[in-house]
């Protein structure tokens, strides 16, 4: 028997748990920082509405309609066609993304310990960060610990493992984040950070920002890899998809915006540079914390929060792969979880080492950066593009919309949904994707 979420709130929490993760707390602020601030935030929100929302509804309802994993779902809806390959690519995405995601999550876990030890000062954080990630064995060990935590939750199953843990972890995350926002906003000089973050200057927008915003949207909403499809497959007939999708997007965007509101005021108040890139959360923030009263406590809170958010996302990536093995290959959940987790752990080892300990590079970039670029420029956008084409053209026009509307109590999808999924979403993704490849291969 396939498990079901215990309630609508159960599903929303789990899906929001998947969406909210390193993408919101680590990636979103640094991408905003390197893309000039507020104007980027506006572009990001537009992309979420126009591309993210229709895809979120589509993925969840493909899962709900078929009650299957990504491969099984496409097979059920388009038998004897190669469309199942879209699902297979999703399974590959879950596998690949988790391998390096877990490495970064491991840094977060390590930082929980470091903040407890109180090792940070205003001037040593870069040294500590670089020291840690290039150290070799240490980050691999933390990557291992993080994979073990993820594995334990997934072996317990959808209700007992995923459902129960998100019920406590998500509210905890929200409270911790609010504390940080209040702290940041009450620092002297915080206003300048708020301005950078919320007062748009559209001359800052380049094509590169558009590309980053799209990639960030897919990653943050867990779209394009069949994660939402998989979670949707544990919904029951009659469950409302549209309002759940709205909730998940609202929560995901809300937490990302709050994370920025916790970070930028603090960064400006203490005179740091918002555009340092991937180190923003790990280098700048600990320094920011070290410079303020009760800094250790807030730093500890922040990294605990980051680790919790990462965990509820990681379980959704592992679940994509596990649900495929359980449904399609008939392997028990326990065996599938352990086996896949070991393989993901192994793939993560060269990713972690390639950052500095050992020279492992592909096409002139480190193996870690290669995996990240591969998901951002190929796996997720192609997965999302093909999903929109499938829903718009293979499912024959408005089939999905009618199906969704049957169970939708308040919010109904109008014909505008067909326009979005058939024309707007595929052209937008296709255009951005191709332009992105051109810039990638000409650089
Ligand atoms: N959305 C998560 C984050 O922001 C990451 C994530 C979880 C994800 N599941 C996914 C990304 C599936 C792509 C595909 O951290």
Tab-separated table of C-alpha atoms in Angstrom, residues 26 100 103-104 107 129-130 132-136 139 348-361 365-369:
chain	number	residue	atom	x	y	z
A	26	UNK	CA	22.810	30.106	1.749
A	100	UNK	CA	27.214	18.011	-3.412
A	103	UNK	CA	28.792	18.456	1.264
A	104	UNK	CA	27.612	22.034	1.832
A	107	UNK	CA	29.869	22.513	6.352
A	129	UNK	CA	36.259	28.684	6.169
A	130	UNK	CA	38.937	28.038	3.563
A	132	UNK	CA	37.772	23.833	6.736
A	133	UNK	CA	36.566	23.201	3.186
A	134	UNK	CA	40.041	22.438	1.828
A	135	UNK	CA	41.066	20.299	4.753
A	136	UNK	CA	40.257	16.997	3.076
A	139	UNK	CA	34.399	17.958	5.412
A	348	UNK	CA	30.124	13.465	-2.845
A	349	UNK	CA	33.671	12.555	-1.791
A	350	UNK	CA	35.448	13.773	-4.963
A	351	UNK	CA	33.082	16.772	-4.983
A	352	UNK	CA	34.213	17.723	-1.507
A	353	UNK	CA	37.889	17.011	-2.120
A	354	UNK	CA	37.902	18.920	-5.416
A	355	UNK	CA	37.355	22.195	-3.583
A	356	UNK	CA	40.953	22.351	-2.499
A	357	UNK	CA	42.360	19.198	-0.980
A	358	UNK	CA	42.892	17.323	-4.255
A	359	UNK	CA	42.925	18.596	-7.823
A	360	UNK	CA	39.893	16.973	-9.453
A	361	UNK	CA	38.581	19.056	-12.298
A	365	UNK	CA	36.471	23.747	-13.198
A	366	UNK	CA	36.470	21.775	-9.973
A	367	UNK	CA	34.312	18.661	-9.852
A	368	UNK	CA	32.146	20.408	-7.233
A	369	UNK	CA	31.515	23.424	-9.479
